[in-house]
Short mmCIF file of C-alpha atoms and ligand atoms in Angstrom, two decimals:
data_model
loop_
_atom_site.label_atom_id
_atom_site.label_comp_id
_atom_site.label_asym_id
_atom_site.label_seq_id
_atom_site.Cartn_x
_atom_site.Cartn_y
_atom_site.Cartn_z
CA MET A 19 171.31 10.14 -77.66
CA PRO A 20 169.64 7.59 -80.04
CA LYS A 21 169.33 7.92 -83.07
CA LYS A 22 165.85 8.07 -85.19
CA LEU A 23 163.32 6.61 -87.82
CA TYR A 24 160.12 7.77 -88.84
CA ILE A 25 158.24 6.15 -90.81
CA ARG A 26 154.82 7.04 -93.18
CA THR A 27 153.26 4.02 -94.23
CA PHE A 28 151.04 4.66 -96.96
CA GLY A 29 148.62 1.47 -98.84
CA CYS A 30 147.78 -2.13 -97.74
CA GLN A 31 148.52 -4.09 -95.19
CA MET A 32 152.02 -5.95 -97.26
CA ASN A 33 152.84 -1.93 -96.76
CA GLU A 34 152.66 -2.29 -93.44
CA TYR A 35 154.40 -5.34 -93.11
CA ASP A 36 157.52 -3.88 -94.59
CA SER A 37 157.25 -0.62 -92.72
CA ASP A 38 157.90 -2.89 -89.56
CA LYS A 39 160.62 -4.64 -91.84
CA MET A 40 162.36 -1.34 -92.29
CA ALA A 41 162.37 -0.63 -88.64
CA ASP A 42 163.84 -4.22 -87.90
CA VAL A 43 166.44 -3.86 -90.60
CA LEU A 44 167.66 -0.24 -89.56
CA ALA A 45 167.67 -0.80 -85.83
CA ALA A 46 169.57 -3.85 -86.36
CA SER A 47 172.39 -1.80 -88.43
CA ASP A 48 172.32 1.36 -87.17
CA GLN A 49 169.98 1.12 -83.88
CA LEU A 50 167.61 3.38 -85.16
CA THR A 51 164.57 3.86 -82.36
CA PRO A 52 161.26 4.69 -84.01
CA THR A 53 159.59 8.05 -83.36
CA ASP A 54 156.23 9.20 -84.13
CA ARG A 55 157.86 12.68 -84.69
CA PRO A 56 159.13 13.47 -88.10
CA GLU A 57 161.12 16.56 -86.72
CA ASP A 58 163.14 14.83 -84.75
CA ALA A 59 163.74 12.04 -87.33
CA ASP A 60 167.53 11.18 -88.53
CA VAL A 61 165.77 9.24 -90.75
CA ILE A 62 161.97 9.84 -92.88
CA LEU A 63 160.75 6.78 -94.73
CA PHE A 64 157.73 7.01 -96.96
CA ASN A 65 156.31 3.95 -98.04
CA THR A 66 153.82 4.49 -101.03
CA CYS A 67 151.33 2.65 -102.22
CA SER A 68 150.30 3.40 -105.83
CA VAL A 69 147.68 1.28 -105.91
CA ARG A 70 145.20 4.76 -106.99
CA GLU A 71 145.92 7.43 -108.36
CA LYS A 72 145.03 9.41 -105.25
CA ALA A 73 147.42 7.59 -102.70
CA GLN A 74 150.32 8.49 -104.99
CA GLU A 75 149.60 11.98 -105.20
CA ARG A 76 150.20 12.28 -101.17
CA VAL A 77 153.30 11.15 -101.19
CA PHE A 78 154.47 13.75 -103.14
CA HIS A 79 152.60 16.86 -101.34
CA ASP A 80 153.91 15.06 -98.23
CA LEU A 81 157.51 15.00 -99.39
CA GLY A 82 157.32 18.86 -100.08
CA ARG A 83 156.54 18.90 -96.25
CA VAL A 84 159.86 17.19 -95.25
CA ARG A 85 161.92 19.46 -97.45
CA ALA A 86 161.94 22.23 -95.31
CA LEU A 87 163.11 20.15 -92.49
CA LYS A 88 166.27 18.92 -95.04
CA ALA A 89 167.07 22.55 -95.63
CA GLU A 90 167.51 22.76 -91.47
CA ARG A 91 169.51 19.74 -91.19
CA PRO A 92 171.29 18.71 -94.15
CA ASP A 93 172.47 15.50 -92.50
CA LEU A 94 168.71 13.98 -92.35
CA ILE A 95 168.26 10.79 -94.90
CA ILE A 96 164.88 10.89 -96.86
CA GLY A 97 164.02 8.06 -98.64
CA VAL A 98 161.18 6.66 -100.31
CA GLY A 99 160.42 2.85 -100.94
CA GLY A 100 157.06 0.98 -102.05
CA CYS A 101 155.03 0.78 -105.36
CA VAL A 102 155.30 4.68 -106.13
CA ALA A 103 159.02 4.89 -105.39
CA SER A 104 159.21 1.22 -107.85
CA GLN A 105 156.97 2.30 -110.77
CA GLU A 106 159.08 6.51 -111.07
CA GLY A 107 162.31 4.71 -109.60
CA PRO A 108 165.01 7.66 -110.63
CA ALA A 109 162.19 10.14 -111.68
CA ILE A 110 161.42 10.62 -107.68
CA VAL A 111 164.66 12.22 -107.29
CA ALA A 112 164.06 14.04 -110.40
CA ARG A 113 161.01 15.64 -108.95
CA ALA A 114 162.18 15.77 -105.69
CA PRO A 115 166.07 16.35 -106.10
CA PHE A 116 166.33 16.42 -101.94
CA VAL A 117 165.18 12.84 -101.56
CA ASP A 118 168.54 9.92 -100.92
CA VAL A 119 167.34 6.92 -101.41
CA VAL A 120 164.25 5.33 -103.65
CA PHE A 121 164.19 1.69 -103.18
CA GLY A 122 160.96 -0.86 -103.94
CA PRO A 123 159.33 -3.45 -102.12
CA GLN A 124 162.17 -5.95 -102.92
CA THR A 125 164.82 -4.18 -101.76
CA LEU A 126 163.68 -2.61 -98.63
CA HIS A 127 166.52 -5.29 -96.66
CA ARG A 128 169.72 -3.37 -98.56
CA LEU A 129 168.52 0.38 -96.92
CA PRO A 130 171.56 0.16 -94.71
CA GLN A 131 174.27 -0.12 -97.29
CA MET A 132 172.25 2.57 -99.46
CA ILE A 133 172.06 5.00 -96.70
CA ARG A 134 175.91 4.19 -96.33
CA ALA A 135 176.48 4.69 -100.08
CA ARG A 136 174.87 7.99 -99.98
CA ARG A 137 176.32 9.37 -96.83
CA GLU A 138 179.29 8.45 -98.35
CA SER A 139 179.28 9.38 -101.88
CA GLY A 140 176.42 12.41 -101.90
CA VAL A 141 175.07 10.50 -104.40
CA PRO A 142 171.32 9.80 -104.01
CA GLN A 143 170.36 6.37 -104.12
CA VAL A 144 168.38 4.41 -106.04
CA ASP A 145 167.36 0.34 -105.72
CA VAL A 146 163.93 -1.06 -107.48
CA SER A 147 165.03 -4.15 -108.74
CA PHE A 148 163.06 -7.84 -107.85
CA PRO A 149 165.95 -9.56 -106.44
CA GLU A 150 164.00 -12.46 -106.47
CA ILE A 151 162.88 -13.87 -102.83
CA GLU A 152 166.63 -12.77 -101.08
CA LYS A 153 165.41 -10.27 -99.27
CA PHE A 154 163.65 -12.71 -96.74
CA ASP A 155 167.55 -14.37 -96.14
CA HIS A 156 168.54 -10.70 -95.25
CA LEU A 157 166.22 -9.80 -92.87
CA PRO A 158 166.74 -9.98 -88.67
CA PRO A 159 163.96 -12.08 -87.12
CA PRO A 160 160.55 -10.67 -86.26
CA ARG A 161 159.56 -8.78 -83.29
CA VAL A 162 156.79 -9.75 -81.65
CA ASP A 163 154.40 -7.13 -80.11
CA GLY A 164 151.56 -8.90 -78.78
CA ALA A 165 149.62 -12.02 -79.73
CA ALA A 166 149.44 -11.82 -83.14
CA ALA A 167 151.62 -11.35 -85.97
CA PHE A 168 152.03 -11.33 -89.61
CA VAL A 169 153.68 -13.67 -92.17
CA SER A 170 154.57 -13.21 -95.53
CA ILE A 171 154.31 -15.97 -97.63
CA MET A 172 154.69 -14.69 -100.49
CA GLU A 173 155.63 -11.71 -102.71
CA GLY A 174 154.16 -10.26 -106.07
CA CYS A 175 151.60 -11.06 -107.83
CA SER A 176 151.03 -12.94 -111.74
CA LYS A 177 147.78 -12.61 -111.99
CA TYR A 178 147.66 -9.17 -113.93
CA CYS A 179 144.07 -8.28 -113.88
CA SER A 180 143.97 -5.69 -116.42
CA PHE A 181 143.57 -2.60 -113.83
CA CYS A 182 145.96 -3.51 -111.52
CA VAL A 183 150.10 -2.19 -111.26
CA VAL A 184 151.03 -4.92 -108.44
CA PRO A 185 152.30 -7.25 -110.96
CA TYR A 186 154.80 -4.26 -112.11
CA THR A 187 155.59 -2.62 -109.13
CA ARG A 188 155.95 -5.74 -107.06
CA GLY A 189 156.83 -8.02 -109.54
CA GLU A 190 155.99 -11.94 -109.99
CA GLU A 191 154.60 -14.05 -107.74
CA VAL A 192 157.52 -15.90 -105.72
CA SER A 193 156.77 -17.65 -102.28
CA ARG A 194 158.12 -18.22 -99.90
CA PRO A 195 159.73 -21.94 -98.77
CA LEU A 196 158.05 -23.98 -97.01
CA ASP A 197 160.68 -24.80 -94.40
CA ASP A 198 160.97 -20.69 -94.03
CA VAL A 199 158.03 -20.48 -93.26
CA LEU A 200 157.60 -22.75 -90.84
CA MET A 201 160.60 -21.84 -89.22
CA GLU A 202 159.33 -18.08 -88.69
CA VAL A 203 155.77 -18.94 -87.20
CA ALA A 204 157.43 -21.37 -85.13
CA ASP A 205 159.71 -18.58 -84.06
CA LEU A 206 157.05 -16.10 -83.19
CA ALA A 207 155.19 -19.13 -80.94
CA ASP A 208 158.53 -19.27 -79.15
CA GLN A 209 157.45 -15.61 -78.48
CA GLY A 210 154.16 -16.21 -76.73
CA VAL A 211 152.28 -15.26 -80.32
CA ARG A 212 148.67 -17.31 -80.44
CA GLU A 213 147.88 -15.77 -83.92
CA VAL A 214 149.18 -15.44 -87.05
CA THR A 215 147.94 -13.98 -90.48
CA LEU A 216 149.66 -15.57 -93.59
CA LEU A 217 150.07 -11.99 -95.22
CA GLY A 218 150.73 -12.03 -99.63
CA GLN A 219 148.98 -10.36 -102.63
CA ASN A 220 147.87 -14.07 -103.38
CA VAL A 221 148.16 -16.31 -100.55
CA ASN A 222 146.34 -18.90 -101.84
CA GLY A 223 148.27 -19.06 -104.82
CA TRP A 224 151.26 -20.18 -102.52
CA ARG A 225 153.30 -22.85 -104.10
CA GLY A 226 155.94 -25.28 -102.12
CA LEU A 227 157.18 -28.52 -101.89
CA GLY A 228 157.77 -31.03 -98.82
CA SER A 229 160.90 -32.26 -97.41
CA ASP A 230 160.15 -35.65 -99.56
CA GLY A 231 160.08 -32.72 -103.40
CA ALA A 232 156.20 -33.07 -103.34
CA PRO A 233 154.95 -30.70 -104.24
CA LEU A 234 152.92 -28.48 -102.04
CA ASP A 235 149.70 -25.85 -102.19
CA PHE A 236 148.50 -23.14 -99.75
CA ALA A 237 146.27 -25.96 -98.18
CA ALA A 238 148.86 -28.08 -96.77
CA LEU A 239 150.91 -24.85 -95.91
CA VAL A 240 147.87 -24.01 -93.83
CA GLU A 241 148.30 -27.44 -92.23
CA TYR A 242 151.40 -26.81 -91.53
CA VAL A 243 151.19 -23.77 -90.05
CA ALA A 244 148.35 -25.13 -87.79
CA ALA A 245 150.38 -28.46 -86.59
CA VAL A 246 152.99 -25.49 -84.88
CA PRO A 247 153.03 -26.07 -81.19
CA GLY A 248 151.28 -23.01 -79.89
CA ILE A 249 149.40 -21.34 -82.48
CA GLU A 250 146.06 -21.41 -81.91
CA ARG A 251 144.66 -18.94 -84.72
CA ILE A 252 145.14 -18.50 -88.63
CA ARG A 253 143.91 -15.77 -91.14
CA TYR A 254 145.53 -15.41 -94.04
CA THR A 255 145.00 -12.26 -96.84
CA THR A 256 144.18 -11.51 -99.86
CA SER A 257 142.72 -14.55 -101.25
CA HIS A 258 142.07 -14.39 -105.25
CA PRO A 259 139.01 -16.40 -106.35
CA LYS A 260 140.89 -18.58 -109.04
CA GLU A 261 142.54 -19.78 -106.54
CA MET A 262 139.88 -21.20 -103.89
CA SER A 263 140.60 -24.83 -104.61
CA GLN A 264 138.05 -27.03 -103.60
CA ARG A 265 141.12 -28.80 -100.99
CA LEU A 266 140.98 -25.37 -99.60
CA ILE A 267 137.53 -25.47 -98.55
CA ASP A 268 137.73 -28.40 -97.44
CA VAL A 269 140.29 -27.37 -94.67
CA TYR A 270 137.66 -25.74 -93.97
CA ALA A 271 135.43 -28.53 -92.79
CA ARG A 272 138.51 -29.62 -90.83
CA GLU A 273 140.79 -27.52 -89.61
CA PRO A 274 139.05 -25.17 -86.37
CA LYS A 275 142.21 -22.95 -86.65
CA LEU A 276 141.36 -21.31 -89.17
CA VAL A 277 139.29 -18.23 -88.34
CA SER A 278 135.80 -18.36 -89.70
CA GLN A 279 136.72 -15.00 -91.59
CA LEU A 280 137.85 -14.95 -95.43
CA HIS A 281 138.21 -11.97 -97.46
CA LEU A 282 137.83 -12.74 -101.23
CA PRO A 283 138.07 -9.40 -103.58
CA VAL A 284 135.20 -10.16 -106.17
CA GLN A 285 135.36 -7.17 -107.48
CA SER A 286 132.30 -6.82 -110.10
CA GLY A 287 129.32 -9.13 -110.00
CA SER A 288 128.64 -8.50 -114.73
CA ASP A 289 130.50 -11.24 -116.30
CA ARG A 290 131.41 -9.07 -118.64
CA VAL A 291 133.02 -6.22 -116.58
CA LEU A 292 134.83 -9.25 -114.73
CA ALA A 293 136.16 -10.51 -118.41
CA ALA A 294 137.45 -7.46 -118.99
CA MET A 295 139.14 -6.86 -115.62
CA LYS A 296 140.75 -10.23 -116.62
CA ARG A 297 139.25 -12.02 -112.93
CA GLY A 298 139.14 -15.49 -114.64
CA TYR A 299 135.95 -16.26 -113.06
CA THR A 300 132.44 -15.78 -113.68
CA ALA A 301 129.75 -14.66 -111.37
CA LEU A 302 128.52 -18.11 -110.61
CA GLU A 303 131.39 -19.59 -110.43
CA TYR A 304 132.58 -17.05 -107.50
CA LYS A 305 128.42 -17.90 -106.26
CA SER A 306 129.53 -21.73 -106.17
CA ILE A 307 132.66 -20.55 -104.14
CA VAL A 308 131.07 -19.28 -101.68
CA ARG A 309 128.05 -22.01 -101.44
CA ARG A 310 130.84 -24.52 -100.64
CA LEU A 311 132.48 -22.15 -98.59
CA ARG A 312 129.61 -21.87 -96.60
CA ALA A 313 128.56 -25.67 -96.36
CA ALA A 314 132.02 -26.04 -95.14
CA ARG A 315 131.90 -23.45 -92.38
CA PRO A 316 128.19 -22.20 -91.93
CA ASP A 317 129.27 -19.04 -90.04
CA LEU A 318 132.01 -18.21 -92.17
CA SER A 319 131.86 -14.11 -92.35
CA LEU A 320 133.04 -13.47 -96.34
CA THR A 321 134.35 -9.89 -96.76
CA SER A 322 135.59 -8.57 -100.31
CA ASP A 323 136.76 -5.55 -102.55
CA PHE A 324 134.90 -3.61 -105.60
CA ILE A 325 135.51 -1.76 -107.91
CA VAL A 326 133.05 0.59 -109.59
CA GLY A 327 133.04 2.72 -112.56
CA PHE A 328 135.73 0.58 -114.54
CA PRO A 329 135.46 1.42 -118.48
CA GLY A 330 132.37 0.23 -120.66
CA GLU A 331 130.01 -0.61 -116.93
CA THR A 332 126.73 0.16 -117.62
CA ASP A 333 123.92 0.26 -115.55
CA ALA A 334 123.00 -3.44 -116.39
CA ASP A 335 126.62 -4.23 -115.39
CA PHE A 336 126.42 -2.30 -111.71
CA ALA A 337 122.94 -3.86 -111.26
CA ALA A 338 124.54 -7.05 -111.86
CA THR A 339 126.81 -6.11 -108.68
CA MET A 340 124.73 -4.72 -106.59
CA LYS A 341 122.84 -8.24 -107.40
CA LEU A 342 125.23 -10.26 -105.98
CA VAL A 343 126.13 -8.02 -103.04
CA ASP A 344 122.29 -9.22 -102.12
CA SER A 345 122.45 -12.61 -102.69
CA VAL A 346 126.20 -13.38 -100.72
CA ARG A 347 125.23 -10.92 -97.84
CA PHE A 348 128.88 -10.04 -97.21
CA ASP A 349 130.18 -8.99 -93.65
CA GLY A 350 131.58 -5.86 -94.94
CA ALA A 351 133.55 -4.59 -98.10
CA PHE A 352 136.12 -2.40 -99.48
CA SER A 353 135.08 -0.35 -102.45
CA PHE A 354 136.44 1.55 -104.54
CA LEU A 355 136.27 4.24 -107.84
CA TYR A 356 138.29 3.45 -110.25
CA SER A 357 141.71 4.73 -110.87
CA ALA A 358 143.43 4.52 -114.38
CA ARG A 359 146.60 3.56 -113.98
CA PRO A 360 149.56 4.76 -116.31
CA GLY A 361 150.85 0.91 -117.88
CA THR A 362 148.00 -0.96 -117.43
CA PRO A 363 145.87 -2.49 -119.87
CA ALA A 364 143.07 -0.87 -118.83
CA ALA A 365 144.49 2.22 -118.36
CA GLU A 366 144.20 2.07 -122.74
CA LEU A 367 140.61 1.38 -122.65
CA PRO A 368 137.81 3.23 -124.19
CA ASP A 369 134.44 3.97 -122.79
CA PRO A 370 135.25 5.68 -119.14
CA VAL A 371 132.45 6.01 -116.98
CA PRO A 372 131.46 10.15 -115.71
CA HIS A 373 132.73 10.31 -112.47
CA ALA A 374 129.62 11.70 -110.97
CA VAL A 375 127.80 7.93 -112.77
CA ALA A 376 130.36 6.30 -110.72
CA GLN A 377 130.15 7.96 -107.88
CA ALA A 378 126.67 7.77 -107.15
CA ARG A 379 127.11 3.88 -107.87
CA LEU A 380 129.77 4.03 -105.31
CA GLU A 381 126.85 5.55 -102.45
CA ALA A 382 124.24 3.30 -103.98
CA LEU A 383 127.07 -0.04 -103.50
CA GLN A 384 128.19 1.66 -100.30
CA SER A 385 124.99 1.79 -98.67
CA ALA A 386 123.68 -1.76 -99.44
CA LEU A 387 126.99 -3.17 -97.99
CA ASP A 388 126.32 -1.10 -94.91
CA ALA A 389 122.83 -2.41 -94.16
CA HIS A 390 124.61 -6.23 -94.61
CA TYR A 391 127.16 -5.10 -92.19
CA ARG A 392 124.80 -4.09 -89.28
CA ALA A 393 122.66 -7.01 -90.38
CA TYR A 394 125.45 -9.33 -89.49
CA SER A 395 127.08 -7.09 -86.10
CA ASP A 396 122.98 -7.51 -85.17
CA ALA A 397 123.17 -11.12 -85.90
CA MET A 398 125.59 -11.42 -83.65
CA VAL A 399 123.90 -10.33 -80.38
CA GLY A 400 123.51 -12.73 -78.11
CA THR A 401 126.16 -15.29 -79.56
CA THR A 402 129.35 -16.66 -77.45
CA GLN A 403 132.33 -15.26 -79.82
CA ARG A 404 135.89 -16.68 -78.58
CA VAL A 405 137.99 -13.13 -78.91
CA LEU A 406 142.19 -11.90 -78.88
CA VAL A 407 141.72 -9.59 -76.26
CA THR A 408 144.00 -6.79 -77.44
CA GLY A 409 144.35 -4.12 -74.72
CA HIS A 410 142.49 -1.39 -72.96
CA ALA A 411 138.87 -0.24 -74.60
CA THR A 412 139.93 3.63 -75.56
CA LYS A 413 136.74 5.15 -74.41
CA ASP A 414 137.42 3.97 -70.99
CA ALA A 415 140.55 2.62 -69.49
CA ARG A 416 138.67 0.46 -67.20
CA GLU A 417 137.56 -1.52 -69.67
CA LEU A 418 139.18 -4.22 -72.11
CA ALA A 419 139.14 -4.62 -75.95
CA ALA A 420 139.17 -7.54 -77.92
CA ARG A 421 138.63 -8.45 -81.70
CA THR A 422 136.71 -11.37 -82.94
CA ASP A 423 137.02 -13.45 -85.82
CA ASN A 424 135.49 -11.25 -88.09
CA ASN A 425 137.42 -8.26 -87.16
CA ARG A 426 135.17 -6.13 -84.91
CA VAL A 427 136.16 -5.10 -81.65
CA VAL A 428 134.31 -6.03 -78.39
CA ASN A 429 134.48 -3.63 -75.12
CA PHE A 430 133.89 -5.67 -71.78
CA ALA A 431 134.30 -5.67 -68.23
CA GLY A 432 137.80 -7.81 -66.88
CA GLY A 433 141.88 -7.50 -65.26
CA ALA A 434 143.99 -6.64 -67.82
CA ALA A 435 145.85 -9.77 -67.09
CA LEU A 436 143.33 -11.37 -70.05
CA ILE A 437 145.15 -8.95 -72.50
CA GLY A 438 147.22 -11.24 -75.16
CA ARG A 439 144.52 -13.94 -74.05
CA TYR A 440 141.40 -15.54 -75.93
CA VAL A 441 138.30 -15.27 -74.35
CA ASP A 442 134.65 -16.71 -74.68
CA VAL A 443 133.03 -13.08 -74.80
CA THR A 444 128.73 -12.83 -75.21
CA ILE A 445 128.12 -10.60 -77.31
CA THR A 446 124.73 -8.18 -75.52
CA ARG A 447 124.56 -4.89 -78.08
CA ALA A 448 125.88 -3.65 -81.38
CA PHE A 449 126.66 -0.68 -81.94
CA PRO A 450 127.62 1.07 -85.77
CA HIS A 451 131.32 0.50 -85.24
CA SER A 452 131.84 -1.89 -82.33
CA LEU A 453 130.05 -4.57 -79.97
CA ARG A 454 129.23 -4.72 -76.77
CA GLY A 455 130.07 -8.27 -74.48
CA GLU A 456 130.17 -9.88 -70.98
CA ALA A 457 132.81 -12.00 -70.50
CA VAL A 458 131.85 -16.00 -69.59
CA THR A 459 132.91 -17.41 -67.00
CA ALA A 460 133.24 -20.86 -66.61
N1 SAM B 19 145.39 -9.10 -104.29
C1 SAM B 19 144.21 -8.66 -104.40
C2 SAM B 19 143.06 -9.53 -105.18
O1 SAM B 19 142.61 -10.57 -104.98
O2 SAM B 19 142.44 -8.79 -105.92
C3 SAM B 19 144.34 -7.45 -104.51
C4 SAM B 19 144.87 -6.18 -104.11
S1 SAM B 19 145.26 -4.88 -104.34
C5 SAM B 19 146.50 -4.25 -103.83
C6 SAM B 19 143.97 -4.26 -103.32
C7 SAM B 19 141.99 -3.78 -103.85
O3 SAM B 19 142.49 -2.61 -104.55
C8 SAM B 19 142.02 -4.61 -105.30
O4 SAM B 19 141.02 -5.83 -104.73
C9 SAM B 19 140.79 -3.68 -105.68
O5 SAM B 19 139.53 -3.71 -104.96
C10 SAM B 19 141.79 -2.33 -105.54
N2 SAM B 19 141.70 -1.50 -107.01
C11 SAM B 19 143.55 -2.48 -107.46
N3 SAM B 19 143.78 -1.48 -108.41
C12 SAM B 19 142.85 -0.50 -108.79
C13 SAM B 19 142.36 0.58 -109.46
N4 SAM B 19 142.82 0.66 -110.72
N5 SAM B 19 141.61 1.19 -109.39
C14 SAM B 19 140.87 1.24 -108.35
N6 SAM B 19 140.71 0.13 -106.94
C15 SAM B 19 141.78 -0.52 -107.33
FE1 F3S B 20 146.31 -6.61 -108.51
FE2 F3S B 20 144.22 -8.56 -109.32
FE3 F3S B 20 147.26 -9.19 -108.08
S1 F3S B 20 143.76 -7.03 -107.91
S2 F3S B 20 147.72 -7.71 -107.28
S3 F3S B 20 146.88 -8.22 -110.30
S4 F3S B 20 145.37 -10.19 -108.54
#
């Protein structure tokens, strides 16, 4: 019987990506095959997130649930990876002694050796170090599933926003060399991938060197990726407003392969709060970036992240956030209640916002964001969109589901042969969570 691997992933797209890599590494080293059922698994991994307190608590709760499995089958390996692992290290084994391996985002490629060492020594293994970017040299070639794939182009973050744990859990920004990225993209394209999402905490902070040794920025990288034969669409996430250079904005004007969608976290519309968050821009500077982006690409859909209830946030600060939302007209956003993270500078700030006040602000913000999202969907009715067909529709298997540039699901009538292909679809109706369309027949 082939041995089985169960992975539970918390948190961001970086973690989703890392979980796929864990599966690749263990498939190559130990022929482990994935399962959705922890009770069938020989190895259970939790890929954790510590960006907000809630996500962190869920890990220990879920760990408690697999403890019984370990009691029944002492051979079972239980591992904890990701950002909680990175922050807590050996404290995880102290709190949950049935955990066998603890590894960080930068040491997941060492999983096979760590599991072997655990089996041979009987002692739990902990390695949450940051060995630069060695990880990528030790990963098997990417597996392809469909026409879209993620490519990690950098690790970590050096922005040190005052509220955020990421620089401590994932380490400082390290860019992957140009040739590595391009070879991975070319390899994916050879396997049928048409759309790549360049991934990292601050992808537009990517820096590299050309073959002549000249320094390259993210704008240059996008153009190199666009030139890889077979690649039709390029996305990237996440980007930082501070690194949204005019050179990158200009790429929107001339490179149609770069999709008309951008996630550009703003966090707040108040300059006072932005300064306390150490974001490095003002609301006006953010709006100026948006104006220039829309001049380069008029139909650009913008999404964002917001934090409400940051220490010291007043009604006037929050009003400034609402004003920014109305003037920018985001096409959706994630909004979070501020969560104090141990070890971050903001955790030391006075003036916490009372929970009820923060909650009321969050609700007001979310309803404004929802209204803009719906207006955006309504405005798409009657337009023709180039969509990537992802599979059969969930509600009616005789129909197809596809994804627009701005991440809307469109259902439309069509044959299975279109799966994995780009199709032009005219949008005929907008629903709260999806769109309906008709394929354009040339
Ligand atoms: N690299 C991204 C950027 O450019 O800002 C952010 C990465 S962070 C993992 C994702 C989002 O989580 C942030 O944009 C922020 O809105 C939210 N976040 C981070 N720390 C937080 C905290 N302590 N409390 C609440 N939300 C937080
Ligand atoms: Fe976190 Fe700010 Fe970096 S939100 S991931 S420190 S850009």
